[in-house]
mmCIF file of N, CA, C and O in Angstrom:
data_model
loop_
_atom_site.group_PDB
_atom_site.id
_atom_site.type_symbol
_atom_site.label_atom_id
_atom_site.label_comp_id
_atom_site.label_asym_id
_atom_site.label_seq_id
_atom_site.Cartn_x
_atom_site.Cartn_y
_atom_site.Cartn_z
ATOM 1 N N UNK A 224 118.615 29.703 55.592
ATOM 2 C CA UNK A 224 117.309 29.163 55.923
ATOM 3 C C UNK A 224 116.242 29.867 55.068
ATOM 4 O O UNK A 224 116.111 31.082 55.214
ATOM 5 N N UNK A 225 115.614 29.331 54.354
ATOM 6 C CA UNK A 225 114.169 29.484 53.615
ATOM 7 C C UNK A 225 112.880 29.796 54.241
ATOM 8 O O UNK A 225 112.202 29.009 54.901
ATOM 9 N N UNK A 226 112.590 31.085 53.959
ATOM 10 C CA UNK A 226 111.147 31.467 54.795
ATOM 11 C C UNK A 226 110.017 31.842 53.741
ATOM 12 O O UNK A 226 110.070 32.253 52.582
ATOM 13 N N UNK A 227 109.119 31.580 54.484
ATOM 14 C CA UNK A 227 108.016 31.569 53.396
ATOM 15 C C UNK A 227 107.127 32.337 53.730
ATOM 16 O O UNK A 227 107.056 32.669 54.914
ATOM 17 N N UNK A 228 106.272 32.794 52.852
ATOM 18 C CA UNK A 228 105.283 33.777 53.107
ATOM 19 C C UNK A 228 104.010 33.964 52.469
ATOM 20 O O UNK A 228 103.766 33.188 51.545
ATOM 21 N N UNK A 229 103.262 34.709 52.722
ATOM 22 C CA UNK A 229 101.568 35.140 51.668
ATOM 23 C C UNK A 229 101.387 36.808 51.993
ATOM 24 O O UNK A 229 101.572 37.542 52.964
ATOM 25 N N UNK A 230 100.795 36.992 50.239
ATOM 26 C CA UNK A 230 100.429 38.445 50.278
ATOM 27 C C UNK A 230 99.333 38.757 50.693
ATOM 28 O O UNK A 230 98.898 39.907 50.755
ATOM 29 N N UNK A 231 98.583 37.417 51.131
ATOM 30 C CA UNK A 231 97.195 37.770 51.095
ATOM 31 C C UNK A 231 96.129 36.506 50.780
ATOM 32 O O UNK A 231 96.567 35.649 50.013
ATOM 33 N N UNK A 232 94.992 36.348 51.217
ATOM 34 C CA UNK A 232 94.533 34.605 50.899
ATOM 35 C C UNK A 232 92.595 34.912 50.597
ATOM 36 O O UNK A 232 91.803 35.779 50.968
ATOM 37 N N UNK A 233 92.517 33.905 49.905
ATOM 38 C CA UNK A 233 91.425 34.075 49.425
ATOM 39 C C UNK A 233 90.270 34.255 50.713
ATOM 40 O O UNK A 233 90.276 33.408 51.607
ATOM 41 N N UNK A 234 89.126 35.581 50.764
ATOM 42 C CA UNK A 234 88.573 35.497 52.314
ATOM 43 C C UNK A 234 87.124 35.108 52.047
ATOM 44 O O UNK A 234 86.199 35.409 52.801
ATOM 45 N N UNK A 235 86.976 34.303 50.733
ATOM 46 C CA UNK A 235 85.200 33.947 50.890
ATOM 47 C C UNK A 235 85.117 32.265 50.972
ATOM 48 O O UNK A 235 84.180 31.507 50.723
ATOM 49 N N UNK A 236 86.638 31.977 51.474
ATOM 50 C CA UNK A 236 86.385 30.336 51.788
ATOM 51 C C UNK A 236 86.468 29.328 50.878
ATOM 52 O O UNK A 236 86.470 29.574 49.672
ATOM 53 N N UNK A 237 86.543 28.126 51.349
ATOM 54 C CA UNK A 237 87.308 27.257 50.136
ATOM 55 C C UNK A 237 86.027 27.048 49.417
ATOM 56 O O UNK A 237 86.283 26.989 48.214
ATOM 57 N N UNK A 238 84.481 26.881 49.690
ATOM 58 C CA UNK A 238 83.441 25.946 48.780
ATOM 59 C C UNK A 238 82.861 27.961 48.794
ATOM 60 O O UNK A 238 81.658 28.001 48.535
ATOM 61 N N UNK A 239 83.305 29.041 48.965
ATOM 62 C CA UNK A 239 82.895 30.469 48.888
ATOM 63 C C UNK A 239 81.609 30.601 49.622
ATOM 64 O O UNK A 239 80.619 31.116 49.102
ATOM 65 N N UNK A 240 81.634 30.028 51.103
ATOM 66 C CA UNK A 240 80.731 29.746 52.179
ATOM 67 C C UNK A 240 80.173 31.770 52.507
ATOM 68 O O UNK A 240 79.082 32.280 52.760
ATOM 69 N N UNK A 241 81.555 32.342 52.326
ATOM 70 C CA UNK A 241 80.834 33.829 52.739
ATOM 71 C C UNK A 241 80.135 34.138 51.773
ATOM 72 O O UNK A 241 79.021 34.239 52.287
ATOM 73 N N UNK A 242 79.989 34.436 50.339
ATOM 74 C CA UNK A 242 79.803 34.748 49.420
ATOM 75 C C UNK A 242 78.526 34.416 49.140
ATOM 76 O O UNK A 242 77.845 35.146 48.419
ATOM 77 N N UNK A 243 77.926 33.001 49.804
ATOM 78 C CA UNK A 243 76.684 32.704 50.012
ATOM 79 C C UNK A 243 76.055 32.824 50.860
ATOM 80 O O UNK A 243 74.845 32.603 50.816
ATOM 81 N N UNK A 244 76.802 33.287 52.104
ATOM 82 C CA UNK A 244 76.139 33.835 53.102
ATOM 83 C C UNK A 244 75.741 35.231 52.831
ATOM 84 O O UNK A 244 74.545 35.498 52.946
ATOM 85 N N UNK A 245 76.585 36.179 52.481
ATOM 86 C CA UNK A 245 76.686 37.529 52.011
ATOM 87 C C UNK A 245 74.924 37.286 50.944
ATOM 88 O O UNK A 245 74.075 37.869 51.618
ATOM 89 N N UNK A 246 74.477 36.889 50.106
ATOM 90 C CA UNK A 246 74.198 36.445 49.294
ATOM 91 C C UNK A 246 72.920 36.634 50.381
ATOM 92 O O UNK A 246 72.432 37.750 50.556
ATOM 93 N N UNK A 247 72.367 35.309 51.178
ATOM 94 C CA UNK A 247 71.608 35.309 51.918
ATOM 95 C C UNK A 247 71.278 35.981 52.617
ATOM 96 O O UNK A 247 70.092 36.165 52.341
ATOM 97 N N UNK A 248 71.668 36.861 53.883
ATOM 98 C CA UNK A 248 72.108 38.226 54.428
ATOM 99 C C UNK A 248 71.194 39.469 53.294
ATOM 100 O O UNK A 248 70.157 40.119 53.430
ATOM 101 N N UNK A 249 72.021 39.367 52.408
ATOM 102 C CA UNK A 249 71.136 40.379 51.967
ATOM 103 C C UNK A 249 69.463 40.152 51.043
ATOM 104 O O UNK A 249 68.930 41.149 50.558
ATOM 105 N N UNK A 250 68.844 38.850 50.919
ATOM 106 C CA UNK A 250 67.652 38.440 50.594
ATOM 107 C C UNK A 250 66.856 38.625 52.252
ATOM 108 O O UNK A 250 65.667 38.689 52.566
ATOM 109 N N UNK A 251 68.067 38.667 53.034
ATOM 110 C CA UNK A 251 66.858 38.157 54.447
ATOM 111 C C UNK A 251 66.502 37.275 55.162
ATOM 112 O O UNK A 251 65.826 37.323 56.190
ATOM 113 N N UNK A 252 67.242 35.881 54.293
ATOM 114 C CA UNK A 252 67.203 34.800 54.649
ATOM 115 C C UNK A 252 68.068 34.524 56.017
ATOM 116 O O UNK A 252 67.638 33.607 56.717
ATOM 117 N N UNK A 253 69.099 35.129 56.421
ATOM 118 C CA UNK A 253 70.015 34.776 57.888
ATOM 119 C C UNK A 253 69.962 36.057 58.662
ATOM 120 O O UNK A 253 69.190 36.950 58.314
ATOM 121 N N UNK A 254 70.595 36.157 59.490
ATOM 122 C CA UNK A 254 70.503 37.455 60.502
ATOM 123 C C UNK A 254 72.219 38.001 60.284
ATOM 124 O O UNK A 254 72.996 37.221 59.734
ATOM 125 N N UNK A 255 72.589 39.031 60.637
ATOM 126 C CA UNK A 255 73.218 39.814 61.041
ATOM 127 C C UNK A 255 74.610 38.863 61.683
ATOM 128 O O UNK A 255 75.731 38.857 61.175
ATOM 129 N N UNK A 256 74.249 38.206 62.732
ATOM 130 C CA UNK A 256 74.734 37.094 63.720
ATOM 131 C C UNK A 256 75.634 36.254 62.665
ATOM 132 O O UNK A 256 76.842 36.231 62.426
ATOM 133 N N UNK A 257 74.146 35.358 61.975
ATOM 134 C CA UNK A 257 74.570 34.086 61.442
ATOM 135 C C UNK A 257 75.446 34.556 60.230
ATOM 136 O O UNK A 257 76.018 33.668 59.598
ATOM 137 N N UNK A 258 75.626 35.974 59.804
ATOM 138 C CA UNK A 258 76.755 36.112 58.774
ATOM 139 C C UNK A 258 77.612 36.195 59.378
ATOM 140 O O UNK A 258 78.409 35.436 58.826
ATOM 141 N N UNK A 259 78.306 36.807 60.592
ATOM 142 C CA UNK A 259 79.612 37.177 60.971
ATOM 143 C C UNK A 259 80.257 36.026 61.416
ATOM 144 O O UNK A 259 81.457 35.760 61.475
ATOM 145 N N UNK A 260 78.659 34.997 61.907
ATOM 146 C CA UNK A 260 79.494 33.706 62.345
ATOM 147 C C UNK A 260 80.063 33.282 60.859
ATOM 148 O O UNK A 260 81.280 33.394 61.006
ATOM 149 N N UNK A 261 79.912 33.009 59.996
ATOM 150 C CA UNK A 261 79.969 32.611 58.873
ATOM 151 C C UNK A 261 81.725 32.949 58.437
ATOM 152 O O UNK A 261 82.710 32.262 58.168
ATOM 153 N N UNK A 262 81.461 34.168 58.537
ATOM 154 C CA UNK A 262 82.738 34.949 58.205
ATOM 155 C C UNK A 262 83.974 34.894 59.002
ATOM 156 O O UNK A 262 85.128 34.847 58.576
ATOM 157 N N UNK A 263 83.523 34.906 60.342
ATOM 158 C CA UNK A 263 84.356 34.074 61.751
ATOM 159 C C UNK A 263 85.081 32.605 61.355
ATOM 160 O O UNK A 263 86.302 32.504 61.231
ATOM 161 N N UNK A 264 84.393 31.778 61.222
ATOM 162 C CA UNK A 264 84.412 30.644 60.369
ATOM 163 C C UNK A 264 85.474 30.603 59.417
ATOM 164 O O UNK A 264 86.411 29.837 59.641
ATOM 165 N N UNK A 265 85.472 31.385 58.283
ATOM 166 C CA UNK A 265 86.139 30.970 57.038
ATOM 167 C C UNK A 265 87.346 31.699 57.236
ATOM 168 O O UNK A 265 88.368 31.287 56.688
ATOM 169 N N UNK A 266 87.387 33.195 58.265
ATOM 170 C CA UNK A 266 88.717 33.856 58.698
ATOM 171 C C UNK A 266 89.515 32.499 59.789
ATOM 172 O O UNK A 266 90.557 31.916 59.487
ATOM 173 N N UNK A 267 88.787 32.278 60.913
ATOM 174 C CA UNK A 267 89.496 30.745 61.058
ATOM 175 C C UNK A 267 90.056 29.534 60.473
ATOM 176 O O UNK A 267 90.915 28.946 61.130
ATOM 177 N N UNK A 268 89.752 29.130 59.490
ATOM 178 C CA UNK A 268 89.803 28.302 58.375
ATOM 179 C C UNK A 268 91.185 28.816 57.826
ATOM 180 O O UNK A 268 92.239 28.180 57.842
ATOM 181 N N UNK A 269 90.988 30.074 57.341
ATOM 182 C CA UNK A 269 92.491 30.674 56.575
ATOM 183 C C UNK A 269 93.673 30.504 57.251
ATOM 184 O O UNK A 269 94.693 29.981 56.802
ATOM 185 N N UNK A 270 93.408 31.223 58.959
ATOM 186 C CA UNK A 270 94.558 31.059 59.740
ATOM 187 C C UNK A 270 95.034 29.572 59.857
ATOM 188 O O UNK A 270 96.149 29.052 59.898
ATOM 189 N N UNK A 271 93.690 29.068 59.898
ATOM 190 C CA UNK A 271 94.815 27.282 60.065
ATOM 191 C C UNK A 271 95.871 27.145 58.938
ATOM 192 O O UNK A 271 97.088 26.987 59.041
ATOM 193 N N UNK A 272 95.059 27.250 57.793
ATOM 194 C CA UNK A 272 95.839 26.577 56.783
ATOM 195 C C UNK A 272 97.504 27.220 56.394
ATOM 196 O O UNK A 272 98.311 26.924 55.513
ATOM 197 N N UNK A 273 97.533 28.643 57.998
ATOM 198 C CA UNK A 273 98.381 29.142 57.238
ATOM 199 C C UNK A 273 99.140 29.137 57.908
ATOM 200 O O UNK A 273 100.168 29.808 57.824
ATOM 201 N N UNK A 274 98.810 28.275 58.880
ATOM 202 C CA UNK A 274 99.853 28.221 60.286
ATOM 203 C C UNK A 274 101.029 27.684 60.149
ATOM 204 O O UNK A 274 101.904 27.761 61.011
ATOM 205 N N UNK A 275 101.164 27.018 58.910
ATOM 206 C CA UNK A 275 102.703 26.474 58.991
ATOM 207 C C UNK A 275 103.683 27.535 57.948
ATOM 208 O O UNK A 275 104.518 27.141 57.135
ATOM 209 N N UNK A 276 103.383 28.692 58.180
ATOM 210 C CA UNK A 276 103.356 30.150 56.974
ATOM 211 C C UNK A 276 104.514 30.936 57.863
ATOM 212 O O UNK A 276 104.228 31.232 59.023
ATOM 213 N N UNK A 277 105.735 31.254 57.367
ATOM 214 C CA UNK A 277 106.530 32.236 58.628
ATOM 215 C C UNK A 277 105.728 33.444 58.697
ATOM 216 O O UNK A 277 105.341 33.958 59.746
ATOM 217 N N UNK A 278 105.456 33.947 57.312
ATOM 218 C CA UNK A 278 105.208 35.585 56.954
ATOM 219 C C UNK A 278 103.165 35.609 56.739
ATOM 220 O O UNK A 278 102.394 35.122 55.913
ATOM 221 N N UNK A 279 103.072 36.092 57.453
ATOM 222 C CA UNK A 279 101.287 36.132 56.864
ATOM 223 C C UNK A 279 100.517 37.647 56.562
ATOM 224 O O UNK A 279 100.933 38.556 57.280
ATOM 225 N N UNK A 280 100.051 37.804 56.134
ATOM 226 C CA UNK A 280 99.424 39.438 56.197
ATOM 227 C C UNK A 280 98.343 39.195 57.026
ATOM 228 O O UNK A 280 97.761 38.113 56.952
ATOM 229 N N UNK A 281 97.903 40.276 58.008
ATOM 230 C CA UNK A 281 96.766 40.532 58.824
ATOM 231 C C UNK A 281 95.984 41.800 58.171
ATOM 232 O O UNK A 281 96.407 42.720 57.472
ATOM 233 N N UNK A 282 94.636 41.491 58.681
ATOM 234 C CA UNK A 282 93.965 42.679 58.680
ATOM 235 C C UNK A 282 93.070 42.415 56.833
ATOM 236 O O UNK A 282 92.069 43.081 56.569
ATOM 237 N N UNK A 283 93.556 41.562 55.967
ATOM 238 C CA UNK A 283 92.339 41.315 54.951
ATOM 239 C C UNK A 283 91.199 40.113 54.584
ATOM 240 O O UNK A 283 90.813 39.445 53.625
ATOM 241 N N UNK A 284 90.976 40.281 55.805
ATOM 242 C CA UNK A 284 89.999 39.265 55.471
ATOM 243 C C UNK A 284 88.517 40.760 56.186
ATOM 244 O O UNK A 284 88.442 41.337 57.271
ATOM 245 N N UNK A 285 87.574 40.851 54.832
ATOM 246 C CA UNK A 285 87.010 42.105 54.854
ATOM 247 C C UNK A 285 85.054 40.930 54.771
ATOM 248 O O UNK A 285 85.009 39.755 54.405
ATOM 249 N N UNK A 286 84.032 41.615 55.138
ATOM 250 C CA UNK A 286 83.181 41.454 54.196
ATOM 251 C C UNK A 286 83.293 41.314 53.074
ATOM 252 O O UNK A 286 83.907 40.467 52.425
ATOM 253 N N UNK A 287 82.714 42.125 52.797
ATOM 254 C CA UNK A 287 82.585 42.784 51.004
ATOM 255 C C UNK A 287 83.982 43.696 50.223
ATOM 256 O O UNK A 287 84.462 43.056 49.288
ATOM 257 N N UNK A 288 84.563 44.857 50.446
ATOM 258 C CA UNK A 288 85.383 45.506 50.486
ATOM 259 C C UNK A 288 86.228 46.492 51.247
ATOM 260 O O UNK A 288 85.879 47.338 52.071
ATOM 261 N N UNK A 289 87.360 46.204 50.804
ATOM 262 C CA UNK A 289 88.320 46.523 51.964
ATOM 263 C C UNK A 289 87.778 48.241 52.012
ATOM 264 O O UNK A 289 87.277 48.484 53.110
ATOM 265 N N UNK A 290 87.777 49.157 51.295
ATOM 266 C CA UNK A 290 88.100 50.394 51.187
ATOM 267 C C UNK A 290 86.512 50.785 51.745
ATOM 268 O O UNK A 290 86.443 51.460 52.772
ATOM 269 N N UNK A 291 85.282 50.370 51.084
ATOM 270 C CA UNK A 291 83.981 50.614 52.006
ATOM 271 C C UNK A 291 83.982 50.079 53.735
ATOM 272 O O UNK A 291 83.242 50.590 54.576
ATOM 273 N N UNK A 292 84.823 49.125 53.989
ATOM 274 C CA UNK A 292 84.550 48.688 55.380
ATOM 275 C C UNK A 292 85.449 49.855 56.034
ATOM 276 O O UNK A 292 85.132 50.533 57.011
ATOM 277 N N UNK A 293 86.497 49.932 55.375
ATOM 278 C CA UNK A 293 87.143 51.184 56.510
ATOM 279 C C UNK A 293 86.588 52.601 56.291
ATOM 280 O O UNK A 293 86.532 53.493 57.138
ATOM 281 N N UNK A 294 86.253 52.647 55.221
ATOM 282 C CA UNK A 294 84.879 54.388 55.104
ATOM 283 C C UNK A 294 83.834 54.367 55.928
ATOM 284 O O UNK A 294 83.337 55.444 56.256
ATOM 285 N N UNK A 295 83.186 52.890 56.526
ATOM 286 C CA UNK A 295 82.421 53.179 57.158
ATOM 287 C C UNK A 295 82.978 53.516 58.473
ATOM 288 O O UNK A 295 82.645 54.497 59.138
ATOM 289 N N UNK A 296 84.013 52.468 58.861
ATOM 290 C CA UNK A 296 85.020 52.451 60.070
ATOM 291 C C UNK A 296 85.607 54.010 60.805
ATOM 292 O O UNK A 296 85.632 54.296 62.003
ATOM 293 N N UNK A 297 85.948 54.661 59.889
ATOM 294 C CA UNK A 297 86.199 55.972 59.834
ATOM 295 C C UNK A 297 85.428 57.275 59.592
ATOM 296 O O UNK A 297 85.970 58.363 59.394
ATOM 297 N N UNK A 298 83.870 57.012 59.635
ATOM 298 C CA UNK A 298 83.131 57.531 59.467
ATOM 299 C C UNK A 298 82.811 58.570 58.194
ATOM 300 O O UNK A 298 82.142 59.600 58.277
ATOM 301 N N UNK A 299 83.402 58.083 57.099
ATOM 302 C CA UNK A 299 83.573 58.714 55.799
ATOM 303 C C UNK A 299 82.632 57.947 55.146
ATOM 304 O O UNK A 299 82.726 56.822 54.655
ATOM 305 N N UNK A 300 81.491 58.905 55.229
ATOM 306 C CA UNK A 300 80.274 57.975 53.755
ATOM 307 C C UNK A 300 79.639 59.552 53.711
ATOM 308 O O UNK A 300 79.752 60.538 54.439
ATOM 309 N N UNK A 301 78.734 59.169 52.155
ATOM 310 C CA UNK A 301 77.532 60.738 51.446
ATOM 311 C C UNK A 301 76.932 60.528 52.547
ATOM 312 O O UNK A 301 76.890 59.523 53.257
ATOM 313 N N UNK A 302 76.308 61.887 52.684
ATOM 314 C CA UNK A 302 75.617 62.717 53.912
ATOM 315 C C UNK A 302 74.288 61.981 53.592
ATOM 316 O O UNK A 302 73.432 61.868 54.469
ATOM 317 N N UNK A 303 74.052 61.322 51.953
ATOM 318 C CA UNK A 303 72.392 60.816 52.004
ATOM 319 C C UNK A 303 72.307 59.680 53.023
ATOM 320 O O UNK A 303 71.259 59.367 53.590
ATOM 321 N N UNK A 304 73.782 58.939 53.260
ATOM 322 C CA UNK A 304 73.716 57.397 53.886
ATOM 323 C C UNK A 304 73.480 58.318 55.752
ATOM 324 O O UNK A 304 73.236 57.425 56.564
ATOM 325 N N UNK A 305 73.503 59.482 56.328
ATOM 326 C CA UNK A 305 73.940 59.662 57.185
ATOM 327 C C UNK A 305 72.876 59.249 57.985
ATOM 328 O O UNK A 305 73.118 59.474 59.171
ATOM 329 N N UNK A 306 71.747 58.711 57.782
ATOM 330 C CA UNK A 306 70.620 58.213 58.967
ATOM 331 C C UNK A 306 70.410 57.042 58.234
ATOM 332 O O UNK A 306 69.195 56.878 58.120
ATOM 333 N N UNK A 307 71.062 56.129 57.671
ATOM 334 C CA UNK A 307 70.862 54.464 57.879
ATOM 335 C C UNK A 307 71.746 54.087 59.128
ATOM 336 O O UNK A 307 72.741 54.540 59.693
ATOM 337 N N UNK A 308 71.154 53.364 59.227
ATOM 338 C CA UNK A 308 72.149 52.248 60.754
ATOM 339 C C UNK A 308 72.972 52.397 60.619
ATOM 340 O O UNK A 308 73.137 52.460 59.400
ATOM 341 N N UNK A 309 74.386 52.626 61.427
ATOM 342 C CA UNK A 309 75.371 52.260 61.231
ATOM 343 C C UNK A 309 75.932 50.585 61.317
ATOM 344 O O UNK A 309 75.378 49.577 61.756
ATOM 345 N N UNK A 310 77.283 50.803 60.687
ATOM 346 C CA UNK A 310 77.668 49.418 60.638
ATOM 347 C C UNK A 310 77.175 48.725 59.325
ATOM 348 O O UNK A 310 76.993 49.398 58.310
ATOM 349 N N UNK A 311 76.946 47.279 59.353
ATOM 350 C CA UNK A 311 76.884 46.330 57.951
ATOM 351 C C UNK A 311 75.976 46.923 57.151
ATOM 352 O O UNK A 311 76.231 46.912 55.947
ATOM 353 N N UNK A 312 74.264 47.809 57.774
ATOM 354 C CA UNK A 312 73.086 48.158 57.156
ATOM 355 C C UNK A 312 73.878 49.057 56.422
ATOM 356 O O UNK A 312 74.221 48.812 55.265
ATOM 357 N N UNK A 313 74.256 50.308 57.151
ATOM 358 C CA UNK A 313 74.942 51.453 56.082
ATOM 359 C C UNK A 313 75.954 51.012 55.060
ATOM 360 O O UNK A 313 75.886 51.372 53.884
ATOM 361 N N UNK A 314 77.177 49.985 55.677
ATOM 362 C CA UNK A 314 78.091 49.782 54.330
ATOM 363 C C UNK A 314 77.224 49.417 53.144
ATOM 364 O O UNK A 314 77.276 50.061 52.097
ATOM 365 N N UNK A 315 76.245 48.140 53.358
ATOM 366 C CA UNK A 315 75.948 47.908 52.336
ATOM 367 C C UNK A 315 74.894 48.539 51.602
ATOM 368 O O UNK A 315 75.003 48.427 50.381
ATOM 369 N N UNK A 316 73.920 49.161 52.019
ATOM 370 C CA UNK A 316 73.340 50.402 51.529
ATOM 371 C C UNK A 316 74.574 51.062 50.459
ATOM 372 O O UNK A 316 74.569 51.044 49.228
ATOM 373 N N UNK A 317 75.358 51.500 51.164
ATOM 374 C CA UNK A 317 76.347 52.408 50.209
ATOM 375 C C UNK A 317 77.152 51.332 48.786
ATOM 376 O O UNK A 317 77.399 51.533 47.597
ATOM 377 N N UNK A 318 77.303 50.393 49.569
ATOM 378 C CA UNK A 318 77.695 49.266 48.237
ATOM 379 C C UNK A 318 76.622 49.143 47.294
ATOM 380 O O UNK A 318 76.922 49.433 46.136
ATOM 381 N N UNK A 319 75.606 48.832 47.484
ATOM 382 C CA UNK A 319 74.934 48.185 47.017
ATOM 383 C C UNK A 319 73.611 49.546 46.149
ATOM 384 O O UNK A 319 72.745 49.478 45.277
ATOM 385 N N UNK A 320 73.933 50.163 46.663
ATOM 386 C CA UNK A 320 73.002 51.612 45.997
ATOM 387 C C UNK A 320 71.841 52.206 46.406
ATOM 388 O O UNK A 320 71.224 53.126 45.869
ATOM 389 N N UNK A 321 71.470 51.276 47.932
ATOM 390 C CA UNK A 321 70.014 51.715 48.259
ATOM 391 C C UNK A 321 70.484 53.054 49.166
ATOM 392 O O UNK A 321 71.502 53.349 49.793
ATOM 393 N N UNK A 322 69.263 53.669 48.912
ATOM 394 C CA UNK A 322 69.273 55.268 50.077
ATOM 395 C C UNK A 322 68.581 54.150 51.109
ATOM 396 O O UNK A 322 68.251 54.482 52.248
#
């Protein structure tokens, strides 16, 4: 019997719906909310398409990057980021270069 599988699937969506949300999010234009819904969204989207999948990987469908979302997760960031917000404000502060 033949089983099938994925290493991994594209997580900014088929028309790259996060990528423009991400995009927006950080001009100011959406809230906090309306990105995760966004991202909720296109991580749903993946699982469908992958439902007829024996083997699937969990756990990458990220924001921005895998290795900054779990530094923040784990509380590993520079001592300059240590009084921004925690959560999305600080990751992306640290991505993105603002103190």
């Amino acid at each position: 019997m033949t089983s099938t599988g994925t290493l991994g699937f594209p997580r900014m969506g088929a028309k790259r719906e996060l990528k423009f949300a991400l995009e927006k999010y950080w001009k100011g234009a959406i809230s906090e909310d309306e990105l995760l819904t966004v991202a909720t969204t296109v991580e749903e989207q993946a699982w469908a398409l992958q439902s007829n999948i024996d083997h699937v990987t969990v756990g990458d469908q990220y924001l921005y990057d895998s290795i900054l979302s779990w530094s923040e997760f784990l509380g590993l960031f520079p001592k300059r980021f240590e009084n921004c917000k925690p959560g999305l404000p600080r990751m992306f502060a640290m991505s993105r270069g603002i103190d």
